[in-house]
XYZ file of C-alpha atoms in Angstrom:
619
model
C -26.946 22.756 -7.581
C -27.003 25.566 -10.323
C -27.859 24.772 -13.665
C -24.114 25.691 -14.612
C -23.117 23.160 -11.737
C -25.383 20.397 -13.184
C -24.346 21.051 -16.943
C -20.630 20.465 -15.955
C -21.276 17.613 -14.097
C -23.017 15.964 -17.124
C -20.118 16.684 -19.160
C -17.909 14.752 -17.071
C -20.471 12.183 -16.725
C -20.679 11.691 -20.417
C -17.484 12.163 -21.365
C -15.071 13.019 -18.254
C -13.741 11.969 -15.267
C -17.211 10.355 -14.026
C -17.482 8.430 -17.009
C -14.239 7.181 -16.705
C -15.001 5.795 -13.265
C -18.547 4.373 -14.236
C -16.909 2.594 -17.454
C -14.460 0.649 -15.249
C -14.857 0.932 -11.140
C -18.538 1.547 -11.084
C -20.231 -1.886 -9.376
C -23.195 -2.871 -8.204
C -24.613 -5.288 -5.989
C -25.499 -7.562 -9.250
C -22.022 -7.656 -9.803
C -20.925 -9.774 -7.056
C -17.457 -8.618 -6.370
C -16.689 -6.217 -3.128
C -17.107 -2.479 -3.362
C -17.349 0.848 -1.433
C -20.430 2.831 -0.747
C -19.592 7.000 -2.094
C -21.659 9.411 0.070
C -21.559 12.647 -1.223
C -23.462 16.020 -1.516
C -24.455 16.790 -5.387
C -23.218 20.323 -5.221
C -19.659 18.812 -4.148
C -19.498 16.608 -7.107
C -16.824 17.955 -8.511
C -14.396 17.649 -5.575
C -15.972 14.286 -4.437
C -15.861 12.555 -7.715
C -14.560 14.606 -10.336
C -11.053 14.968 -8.645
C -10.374 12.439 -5.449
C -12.845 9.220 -6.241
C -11.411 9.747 -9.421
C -7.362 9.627 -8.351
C -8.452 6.913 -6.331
C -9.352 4.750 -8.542
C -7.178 5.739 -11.158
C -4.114 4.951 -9.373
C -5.636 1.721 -6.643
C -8.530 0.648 -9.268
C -10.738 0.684 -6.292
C -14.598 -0.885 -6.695
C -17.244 1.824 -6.423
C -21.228 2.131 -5.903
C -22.300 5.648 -6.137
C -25.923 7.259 -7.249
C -25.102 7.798 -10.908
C -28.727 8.611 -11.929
C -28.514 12.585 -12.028
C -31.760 13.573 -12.362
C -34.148 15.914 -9.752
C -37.182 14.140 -10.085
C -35.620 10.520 -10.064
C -36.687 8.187 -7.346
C -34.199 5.635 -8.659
C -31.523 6.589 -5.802
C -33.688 6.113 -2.907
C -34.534 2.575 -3.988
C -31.203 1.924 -4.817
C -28.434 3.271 -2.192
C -30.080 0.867 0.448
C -30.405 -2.411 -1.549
C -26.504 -1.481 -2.533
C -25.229 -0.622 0.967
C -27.265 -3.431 2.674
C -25.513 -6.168 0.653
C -23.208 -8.289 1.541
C -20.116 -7.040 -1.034
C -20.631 -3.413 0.494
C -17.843 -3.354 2.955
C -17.021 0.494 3.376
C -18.807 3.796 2.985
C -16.411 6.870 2.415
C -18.506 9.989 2.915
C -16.907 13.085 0.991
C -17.743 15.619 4.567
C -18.729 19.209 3.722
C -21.497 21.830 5.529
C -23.615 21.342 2.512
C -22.991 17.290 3.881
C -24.454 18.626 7.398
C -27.359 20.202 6.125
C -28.950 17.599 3.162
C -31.752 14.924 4.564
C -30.140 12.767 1.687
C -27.015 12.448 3.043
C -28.536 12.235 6.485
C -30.013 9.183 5.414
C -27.427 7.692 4.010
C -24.988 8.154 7.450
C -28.135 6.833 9.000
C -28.333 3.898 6.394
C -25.089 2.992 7.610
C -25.615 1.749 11.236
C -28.568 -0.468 10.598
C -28.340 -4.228 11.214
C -28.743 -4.666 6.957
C -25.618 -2.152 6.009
C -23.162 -4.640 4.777
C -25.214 -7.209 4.722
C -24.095 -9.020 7.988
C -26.894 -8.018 10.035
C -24.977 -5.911 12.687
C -25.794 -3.053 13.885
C -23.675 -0.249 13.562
C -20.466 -2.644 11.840
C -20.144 -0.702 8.348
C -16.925 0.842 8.375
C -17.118 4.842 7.659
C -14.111 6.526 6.250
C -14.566 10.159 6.291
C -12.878 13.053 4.140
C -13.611 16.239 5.491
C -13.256 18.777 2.628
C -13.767 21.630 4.861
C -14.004 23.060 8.178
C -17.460 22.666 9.226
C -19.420 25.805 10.347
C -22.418 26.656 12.265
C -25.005 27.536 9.597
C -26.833 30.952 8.421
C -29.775 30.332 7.904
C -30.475 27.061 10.704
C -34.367 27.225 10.087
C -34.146 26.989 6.473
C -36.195 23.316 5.489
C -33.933 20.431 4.304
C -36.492 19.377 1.937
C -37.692 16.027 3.380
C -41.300 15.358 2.719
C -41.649 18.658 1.051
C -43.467 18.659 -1.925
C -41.273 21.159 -4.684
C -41.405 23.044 -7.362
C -39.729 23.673 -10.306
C -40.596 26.514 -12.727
C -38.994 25.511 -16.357
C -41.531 26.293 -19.285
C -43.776 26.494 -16.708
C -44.825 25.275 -12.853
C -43.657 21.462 -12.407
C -44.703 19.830 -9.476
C -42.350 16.921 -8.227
C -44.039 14.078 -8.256
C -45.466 12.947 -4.945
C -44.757 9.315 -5.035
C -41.074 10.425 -4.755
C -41.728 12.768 -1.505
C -43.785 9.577 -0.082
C -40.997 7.380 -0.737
C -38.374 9.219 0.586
C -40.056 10.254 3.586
C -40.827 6.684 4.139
C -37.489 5.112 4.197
C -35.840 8.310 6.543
C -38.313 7.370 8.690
C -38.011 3.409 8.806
C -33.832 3.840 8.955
C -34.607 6.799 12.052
C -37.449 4.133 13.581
C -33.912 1.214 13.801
C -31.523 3.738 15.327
C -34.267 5.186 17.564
C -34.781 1.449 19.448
C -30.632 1.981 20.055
C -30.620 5.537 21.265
C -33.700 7.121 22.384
C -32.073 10.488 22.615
C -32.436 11.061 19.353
C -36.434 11.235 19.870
C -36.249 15.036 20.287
C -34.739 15.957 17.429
C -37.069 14.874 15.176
C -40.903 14.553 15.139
C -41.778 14.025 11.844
C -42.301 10.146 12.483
C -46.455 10.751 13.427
C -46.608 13.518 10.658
C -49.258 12.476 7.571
C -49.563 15.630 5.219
C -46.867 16.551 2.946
C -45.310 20.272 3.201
C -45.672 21.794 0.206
C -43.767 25.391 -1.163
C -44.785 28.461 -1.680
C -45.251 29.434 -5.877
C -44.429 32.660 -5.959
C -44.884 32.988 -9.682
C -48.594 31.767 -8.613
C -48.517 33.719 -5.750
C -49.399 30.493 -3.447
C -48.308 30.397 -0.069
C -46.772 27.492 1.748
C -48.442 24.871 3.191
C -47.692 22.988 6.463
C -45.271 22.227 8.839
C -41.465 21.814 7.644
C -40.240 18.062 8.279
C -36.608 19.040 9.102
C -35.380 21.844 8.845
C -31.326 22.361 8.620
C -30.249 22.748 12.430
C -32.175 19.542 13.287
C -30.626 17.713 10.499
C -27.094 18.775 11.915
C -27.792 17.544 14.941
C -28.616 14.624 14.057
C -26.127 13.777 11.785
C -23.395 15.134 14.864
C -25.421 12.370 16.859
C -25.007 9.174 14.181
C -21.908 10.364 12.536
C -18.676 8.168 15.366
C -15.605 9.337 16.539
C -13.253 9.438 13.704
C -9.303 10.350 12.714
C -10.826 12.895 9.859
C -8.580 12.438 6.039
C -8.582 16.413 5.870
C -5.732 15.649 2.744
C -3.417 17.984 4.907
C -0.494 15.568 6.079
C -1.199 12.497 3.280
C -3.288 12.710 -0.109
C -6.261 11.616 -0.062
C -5.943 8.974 -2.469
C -3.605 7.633 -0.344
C -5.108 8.497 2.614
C -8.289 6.357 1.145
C -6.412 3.361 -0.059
C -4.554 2.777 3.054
C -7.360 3.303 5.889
C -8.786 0.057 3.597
C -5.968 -1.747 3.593
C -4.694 -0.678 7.553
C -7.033 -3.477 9.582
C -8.156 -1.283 12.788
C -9.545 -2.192 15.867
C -11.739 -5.265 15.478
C -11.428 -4.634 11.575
C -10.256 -6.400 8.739
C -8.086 -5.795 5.982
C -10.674 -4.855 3.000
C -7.998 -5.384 0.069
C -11.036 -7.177 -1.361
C -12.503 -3.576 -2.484
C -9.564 -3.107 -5.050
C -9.377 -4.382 -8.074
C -6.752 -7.402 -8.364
C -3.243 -6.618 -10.878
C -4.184 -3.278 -11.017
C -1.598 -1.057 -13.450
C -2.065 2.577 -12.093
C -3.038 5.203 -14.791
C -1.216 8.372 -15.473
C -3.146 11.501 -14.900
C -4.972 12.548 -17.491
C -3.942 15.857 -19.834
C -6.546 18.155 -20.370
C -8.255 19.647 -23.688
C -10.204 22.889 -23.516
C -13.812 22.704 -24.135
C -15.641 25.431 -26.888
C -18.845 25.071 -24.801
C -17.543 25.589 -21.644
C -14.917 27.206 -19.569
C -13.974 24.222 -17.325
C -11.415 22.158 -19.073
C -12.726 18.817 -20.263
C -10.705 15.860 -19.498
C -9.344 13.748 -22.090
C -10.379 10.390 -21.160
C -7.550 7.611 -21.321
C -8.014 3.193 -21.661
C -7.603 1.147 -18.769
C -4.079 -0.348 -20.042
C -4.361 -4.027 -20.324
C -3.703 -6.292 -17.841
C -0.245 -7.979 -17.499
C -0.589 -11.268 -20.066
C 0.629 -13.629 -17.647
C -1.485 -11.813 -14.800
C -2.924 -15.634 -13.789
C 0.581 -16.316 -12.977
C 1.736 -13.416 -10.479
C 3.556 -14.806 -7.528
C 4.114 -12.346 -4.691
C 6.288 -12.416 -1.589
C 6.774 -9.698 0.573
C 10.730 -8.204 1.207
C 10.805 -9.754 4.828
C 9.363 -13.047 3.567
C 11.752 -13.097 0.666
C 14.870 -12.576 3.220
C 13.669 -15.055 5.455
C 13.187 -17.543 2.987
C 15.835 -17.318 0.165
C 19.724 -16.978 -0.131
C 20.280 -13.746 -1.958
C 22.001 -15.877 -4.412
C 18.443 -18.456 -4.360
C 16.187 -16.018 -6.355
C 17.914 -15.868 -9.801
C 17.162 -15.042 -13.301
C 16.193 -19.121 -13.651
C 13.465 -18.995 -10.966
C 11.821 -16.231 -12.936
C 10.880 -15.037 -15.921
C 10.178 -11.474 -14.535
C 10.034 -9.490 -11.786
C 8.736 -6.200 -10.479
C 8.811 -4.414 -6.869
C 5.606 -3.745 -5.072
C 4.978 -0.951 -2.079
C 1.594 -0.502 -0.329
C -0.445 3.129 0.545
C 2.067 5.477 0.335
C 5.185 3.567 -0.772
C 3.512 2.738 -4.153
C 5.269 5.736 -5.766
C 8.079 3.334 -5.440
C 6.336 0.437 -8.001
C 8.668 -0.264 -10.641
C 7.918 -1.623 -14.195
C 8.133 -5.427 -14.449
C 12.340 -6.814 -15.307
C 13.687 -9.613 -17.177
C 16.859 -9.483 -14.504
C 16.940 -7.875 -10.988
C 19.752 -5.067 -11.763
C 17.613 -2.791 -13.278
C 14.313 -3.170 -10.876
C 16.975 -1.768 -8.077
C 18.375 1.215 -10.466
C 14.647 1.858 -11.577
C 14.066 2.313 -7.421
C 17.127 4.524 -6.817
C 16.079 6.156 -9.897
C 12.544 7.175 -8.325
C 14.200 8.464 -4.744
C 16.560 10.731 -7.166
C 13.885 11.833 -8.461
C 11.563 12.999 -5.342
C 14.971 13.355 -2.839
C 17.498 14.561 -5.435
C 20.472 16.411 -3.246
C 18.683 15.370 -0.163
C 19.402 12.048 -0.903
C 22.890 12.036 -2.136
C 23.998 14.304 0.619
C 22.729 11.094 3.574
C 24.308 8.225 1.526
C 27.340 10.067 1.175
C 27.227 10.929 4.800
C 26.253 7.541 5.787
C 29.420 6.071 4.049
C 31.761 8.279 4.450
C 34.395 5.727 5.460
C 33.854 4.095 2.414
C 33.938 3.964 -1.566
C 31.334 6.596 -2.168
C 28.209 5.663 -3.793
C 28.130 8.932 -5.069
C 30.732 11.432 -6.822
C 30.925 14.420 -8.626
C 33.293 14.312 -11.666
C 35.912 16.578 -10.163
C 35.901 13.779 -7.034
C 36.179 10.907 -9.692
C 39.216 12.049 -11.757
C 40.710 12.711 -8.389
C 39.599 8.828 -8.001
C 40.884 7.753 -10.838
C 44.430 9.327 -10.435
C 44.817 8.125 -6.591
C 44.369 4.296 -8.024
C 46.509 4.587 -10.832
C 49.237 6.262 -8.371
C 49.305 3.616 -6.105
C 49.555 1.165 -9.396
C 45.937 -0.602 -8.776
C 43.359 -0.592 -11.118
C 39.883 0.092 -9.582
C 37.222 -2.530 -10.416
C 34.293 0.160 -9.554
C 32.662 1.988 -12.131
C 30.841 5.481 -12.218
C 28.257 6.904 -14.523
C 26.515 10.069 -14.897
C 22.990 10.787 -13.611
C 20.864 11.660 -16.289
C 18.243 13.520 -13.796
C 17.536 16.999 -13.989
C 19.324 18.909 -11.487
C 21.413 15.853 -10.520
C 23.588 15.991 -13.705
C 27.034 16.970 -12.189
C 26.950 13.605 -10.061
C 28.046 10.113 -10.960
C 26.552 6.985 -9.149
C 28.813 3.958 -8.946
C 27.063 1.173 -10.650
C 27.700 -1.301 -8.015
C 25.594 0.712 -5.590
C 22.679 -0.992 -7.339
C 24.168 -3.975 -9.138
C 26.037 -6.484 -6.685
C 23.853 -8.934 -4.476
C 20.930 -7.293 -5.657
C 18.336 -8.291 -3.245
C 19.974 -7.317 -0.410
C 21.347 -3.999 -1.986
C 17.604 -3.640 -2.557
C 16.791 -4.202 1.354
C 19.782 -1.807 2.471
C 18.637 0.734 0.259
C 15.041 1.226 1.423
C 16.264 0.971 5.141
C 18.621 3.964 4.345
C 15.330 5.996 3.723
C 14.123 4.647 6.889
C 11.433 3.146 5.187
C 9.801 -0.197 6.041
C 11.127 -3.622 4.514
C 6.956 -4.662 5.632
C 5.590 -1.907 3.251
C 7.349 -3.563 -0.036
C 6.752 -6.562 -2.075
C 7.923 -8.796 -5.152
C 5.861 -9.970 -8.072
C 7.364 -12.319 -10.354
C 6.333 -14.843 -12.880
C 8.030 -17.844 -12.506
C 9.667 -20.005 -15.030
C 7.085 -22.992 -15.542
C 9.631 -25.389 -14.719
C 10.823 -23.470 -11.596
C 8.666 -22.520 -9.292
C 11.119 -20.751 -6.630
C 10.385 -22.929 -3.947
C 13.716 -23.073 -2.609
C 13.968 -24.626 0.992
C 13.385 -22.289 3.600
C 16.776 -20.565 4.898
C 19.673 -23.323 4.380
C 19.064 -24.399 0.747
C 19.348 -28.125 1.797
C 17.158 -30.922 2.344
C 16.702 -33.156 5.378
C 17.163 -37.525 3.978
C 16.343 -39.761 6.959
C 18.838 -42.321 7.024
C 19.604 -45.718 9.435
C 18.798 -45.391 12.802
C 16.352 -42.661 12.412
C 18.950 -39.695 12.240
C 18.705 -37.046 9.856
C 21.236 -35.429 8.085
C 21.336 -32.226 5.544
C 21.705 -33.292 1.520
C 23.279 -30.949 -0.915
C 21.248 -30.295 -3.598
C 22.560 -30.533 -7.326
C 20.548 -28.208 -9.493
C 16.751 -29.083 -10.003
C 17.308 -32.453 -9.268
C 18.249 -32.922 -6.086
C 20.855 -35.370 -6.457
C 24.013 -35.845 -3.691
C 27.173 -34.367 -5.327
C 29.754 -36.852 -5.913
C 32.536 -34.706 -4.822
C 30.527 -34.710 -1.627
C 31.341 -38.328 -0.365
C 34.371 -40.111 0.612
C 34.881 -42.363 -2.513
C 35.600 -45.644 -0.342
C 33.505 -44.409 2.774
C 30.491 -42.845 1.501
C 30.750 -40.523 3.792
C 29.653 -36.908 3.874
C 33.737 -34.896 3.205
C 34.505 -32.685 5.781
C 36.574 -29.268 4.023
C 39.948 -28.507 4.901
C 38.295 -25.217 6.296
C 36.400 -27.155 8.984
C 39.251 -29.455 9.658
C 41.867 -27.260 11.308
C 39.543 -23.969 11.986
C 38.700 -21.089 10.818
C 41.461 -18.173 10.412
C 40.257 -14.463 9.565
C 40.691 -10.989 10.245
C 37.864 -9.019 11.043
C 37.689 -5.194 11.535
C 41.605 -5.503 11.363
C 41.830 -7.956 14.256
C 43.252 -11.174 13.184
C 41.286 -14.683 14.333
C 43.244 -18.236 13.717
C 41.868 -21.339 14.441
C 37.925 -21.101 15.515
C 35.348 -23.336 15.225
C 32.618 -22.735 12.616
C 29.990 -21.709 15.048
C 32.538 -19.593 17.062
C 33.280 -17.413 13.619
C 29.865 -17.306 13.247
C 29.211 -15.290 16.798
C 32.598 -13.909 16.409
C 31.888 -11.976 13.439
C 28.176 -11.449 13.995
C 28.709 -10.016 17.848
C 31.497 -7.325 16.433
C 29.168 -6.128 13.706
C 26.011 -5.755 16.052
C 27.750 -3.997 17.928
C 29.135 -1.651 15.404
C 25.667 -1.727 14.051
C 22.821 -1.316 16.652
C 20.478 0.983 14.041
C 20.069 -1.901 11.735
C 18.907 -4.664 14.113
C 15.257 -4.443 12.512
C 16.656 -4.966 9.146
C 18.904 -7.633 10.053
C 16.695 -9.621 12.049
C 13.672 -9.252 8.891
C 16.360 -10.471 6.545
C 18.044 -13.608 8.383
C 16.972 -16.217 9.660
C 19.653 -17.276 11.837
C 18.833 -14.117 14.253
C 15.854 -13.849 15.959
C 14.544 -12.026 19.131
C 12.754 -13.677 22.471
C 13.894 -17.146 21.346
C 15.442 -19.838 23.454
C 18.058 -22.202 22.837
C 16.814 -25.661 22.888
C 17.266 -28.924 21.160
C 14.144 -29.131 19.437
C 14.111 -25.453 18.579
C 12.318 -24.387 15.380
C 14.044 -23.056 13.246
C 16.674 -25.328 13.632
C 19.364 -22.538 13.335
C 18.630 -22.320 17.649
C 19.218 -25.690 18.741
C 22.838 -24.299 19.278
C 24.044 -20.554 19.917
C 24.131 -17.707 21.843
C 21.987 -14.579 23.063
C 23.178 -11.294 23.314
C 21.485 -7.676 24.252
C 21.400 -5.122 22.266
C 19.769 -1.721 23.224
C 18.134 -3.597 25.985
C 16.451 -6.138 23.558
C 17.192 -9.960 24.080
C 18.575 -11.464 20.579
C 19.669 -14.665 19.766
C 22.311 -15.767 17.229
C 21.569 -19.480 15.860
C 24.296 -21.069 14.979
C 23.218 -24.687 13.902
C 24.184 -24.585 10.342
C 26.718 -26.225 7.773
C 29.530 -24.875 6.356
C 27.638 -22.820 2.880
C 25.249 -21.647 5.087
C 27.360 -20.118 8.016
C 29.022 -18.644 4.909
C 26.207 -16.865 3.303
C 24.680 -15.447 6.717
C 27.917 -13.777 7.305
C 28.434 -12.342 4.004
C 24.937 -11.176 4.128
C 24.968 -9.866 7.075
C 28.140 -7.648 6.151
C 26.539 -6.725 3.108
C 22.901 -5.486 5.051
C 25.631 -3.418 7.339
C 26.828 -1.652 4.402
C 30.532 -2.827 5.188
C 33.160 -2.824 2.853
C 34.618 -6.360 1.418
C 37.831 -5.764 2.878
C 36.269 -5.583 6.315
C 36.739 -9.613 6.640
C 38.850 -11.750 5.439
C 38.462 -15.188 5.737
C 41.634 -17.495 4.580
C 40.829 -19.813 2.243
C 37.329 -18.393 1.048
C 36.407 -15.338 -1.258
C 33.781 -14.428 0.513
């Protein structure tokens, strides 16, 4: 490194982006919470740490052990980087790739380091996981012959000649050579490459302000330290930043279990509130900007008390109309690796966590955006309008003497500001707006999340798909119980005054009678308006069968009919095939709940409520 080079780098280590990431990701094996190992060339500090470490944690809050004792003559980093990566809360190294990366013993080691049996503490060999970011194109070098440094005795001429002290050569040379010894007994080819192993003198440099010569035989010199590191480095999908950030990039190679890997979540740090990138201040001293160093914000108060469910979890589990204002206090959406743009701010109700979504793909689609919704429902009430379409609207209802119950306002994003978004686009049936919404971007319902806080006397945990609870009674046979409120309590209304007996709805009694996609229906059995109406919209429907069969539970794919089927939606229905794929429709289910998978399932199809009509129910 030049001495400008090493001067910036203390800046930001005292007062910059370095200290930032010391003051609140930097850990250490004392620490005893999971991290990842940095290996990185000094002279690419500024790229390594100074700009991607640093996004990386500023945005994921990811757990870090890097070398942060800058100093030439320091031995501190050569007894430290192996105790760090050998313990047991190492669980990554990300090595920040660059020709310098190639050509340093240091870092030589450190790849090394990371296939012995003690890397990671699990006493493996080669198990470490290695994430690489290649931050350039690596080229053959100019000067291959030129010495790498290892067990060379230097020089530094300050006030005057200052010899390194030799301790530090020893110990250096000492532990390349133990780490080379362990890969050695696993791949003996590497025995030509280097032959420093039976080597006892020190090199030492010339002094040409003494006019002494050199002395002995170079360790390594640069082309032998390429080759090994070529040898030790595996076959890897290289983060080059060109086709995904790198923070992103980073964050989701962690998260993304591999082959015979894990998930390492563990590495980030838990309730994590990303951190807005930093302005910058000049600096009178020197020409690269200094950074103006913000606070962690604090952590949410009620952190403790974060409940999350994922989106295909939450559709599974809950009615749309299950999850309301009364099971929590708030609630925020959650996407992983990429989709985490999409995070919204925490909610008191669910209306604005979808507009605070739509809001964000404006933003980062704008036109695009509009221009597919409006496309994708054309034959409907557009989501979308400009304000020449909605006076043209307005005067089309009041001509035909109706009064529309829609309402429009105007987008208050730049460059969007001649368009009007109908409020119900994010308002009605939220969490399935929600779900419809992020499958028109094509994006997956797997990738998102919900945190909430419950209400301490409501914990959410609603029955899973029905909303009712099974009561054994005589005999042994079981029968569903409507729930009344938290209590749990039969319904009076419910039971035959003189019989006791569960009422059967005039609905039930003489059949079901609806019109669907204009044909008209009279007379069916619940379960046959069940696979009536959920045939007819497959079918019109084929691009949504992912989305359908995440969010209810009555569909599912590859399962059989059966008595003693689980769920026990399937112990009565029908399979279909759609785009060659075998998909059942379960249609064991009560009255409410035939109901609400219906109107659901028109709702995930984007369909229009005039689409079915069902006599006798506002569906």
């Amino acid at each position: 490194m030049t001495d400008e080079q090493k001067q910036a780098r203390k800046i930001s280590a005292e007062s910059g982006h370095i200290k930032w990431i010391k003051d609140n990701c930097l850990r250490t094996m004392a620490d005893n919470e999971d991290y990842v190992f940095i290996s990185y060339k000094s002279d690419d500090y500024e790229r390594a740490l100074d700009d991607i470490l640093y996004q990386v944690c500023r945005k994921y809050g990811l757990r870090v052990y890097f070398d942060v004792a800058f100093d030439d003559s320091s031995d501190s980093w050569i007894k430290q980087f192996y105790e760090n990566m050998s313990d047991e809360h190492c669980k990554a190294m990300i090595a920040f790739i660059s020709n310098k990366y190639y050509s340093s013993y240091a870092t030589l080691m450190e790849m090394m380091a990371r296939k012995t049996c003690a890397a990671g503490g699990d006493y493996n060999f080669d198990t470490l996981r290695l994430i690489p970011i290649i931050l350039e194109d690596i080229k053959p070098p100019l000067d291959s012959g030129a010495n790498t440094g290892l067990g060379t005795v230097r020089f530094k001429v300050d006030d005057g000649v200052k010899e390194v002290p030799e301790a530090n050569v020893k110990l250096e040379l000492e532990r390349f050579n133990e780490i080379f010894e362990e890969l050695l007994d696993e791949d003996r080819k590497l025995k030509p490459l280097y032959k420093g192993l039976k080597k006892t003198k020190f090199y030492k440099e010339a002094i040409p302000a003494l006019n002494l010569p050199q002395e002995g035989e170079l360790f390594l010199k640069v082309s032998q330290c390429r080759a090994i590191m070529q040898k030790v480095l595996p076959s890897f999908t290289a983060i080059d930043g060109k086709t995904k950030n790198f923070e992103d990039a980073i964050h989701d190679m962690l998260v993304t279990p591999g082959p015979g890997s894990v998930s390492l979540g563990s590495v980030f740090i838990p309730d994590w509130v990303p951190i807005p990138p930093q302005p910058v201040e000049p600096c009178e001293q020197h020409d690269r900007p200094k950074p103006v160093v913000m606070p962690v914000p604090p952590k949410h108060p009620m952190s403790a008390k974060i409940q999350t469910i994922s989106l295909p979890a939450f559709l599974k589990k809950y009615k749309h109309n299950t999850f309301k204002k009364e099971t929590f206090q708030q609630v925020r959406l959650v996407g992983s690796g990429e989709y985490a743009k999409y995070n919204t701010e925490f909610f008191n109700s669910t209306s604005p966590l979808t507009r605070s979504f739509l809001r964000t793909v404006l933003e980062e689609q704008g036109q695009d955006y509009i221009d597919l919704v409006r496309k994708k429902y054309a034959q409907q009430t557009l989501p979308f309008m400009t304000e020449e379409e909605y006076q043209h609207y307005i005067e089309d209802i009041k001509a035909r003497g109706k009064k529309s119950g829609l309402n429009y306002q105007k987008l208050d994003i730049p460059g969007l500001d001649s368009w009007l978004m109908c409020t119900n686009y994010s308002q009605y049936t939220w969490i399935v707006t929600l779900s419809q919404r992020i499958d028109d971007l094509g994006l997956p319902l797997e990738a998102f999340s919900l945190e909430y806080i419950p209400n301490s006397d409501e914990l959410a945990e609603t029955p899973e798909t029905t909303g009712e609870k099974e009561e054994t009674q005589t005999g042994g046979i079981k029968r569903p119980v409507r729930l009344n409120g938290k209590t749990g309590n039969q319904k009076a209304s419910d039971r035959d005054a003189k019989t006791g007996k569960q009422k059967t709805s005039a609905l039930e009694k003489n059949g079901y009678t609806f019109t669907l996609f204009g044909v008209n229906y009279s007379g069916l059995k619940l379960k046959d308006m069940l696979l009536t109406v959920s045939k007819a919209t497959l079918d019109r429907h084929p691009e949504r069968l992912d989305l359908l069969l995440n969010s209810l539970s009555c569909l599912g794919e590859g399962i059989k009919i059966s008595s003693d089927a689980k769920p026990s939606y399937f112990r009565a229905g029908e399979t279909i095939e759609i785009n060659g794929r075998s998909i059942t429709i379960g249609t064991s289910q009560n009255q409410d709940s035939v109901l609400t998978n219906i109107k659901k399932l028109m709702q995930l199809c984007g369909e229009p409520k005039d689409c079915l009509v069902i006599d006798g129910y506002d569906l």
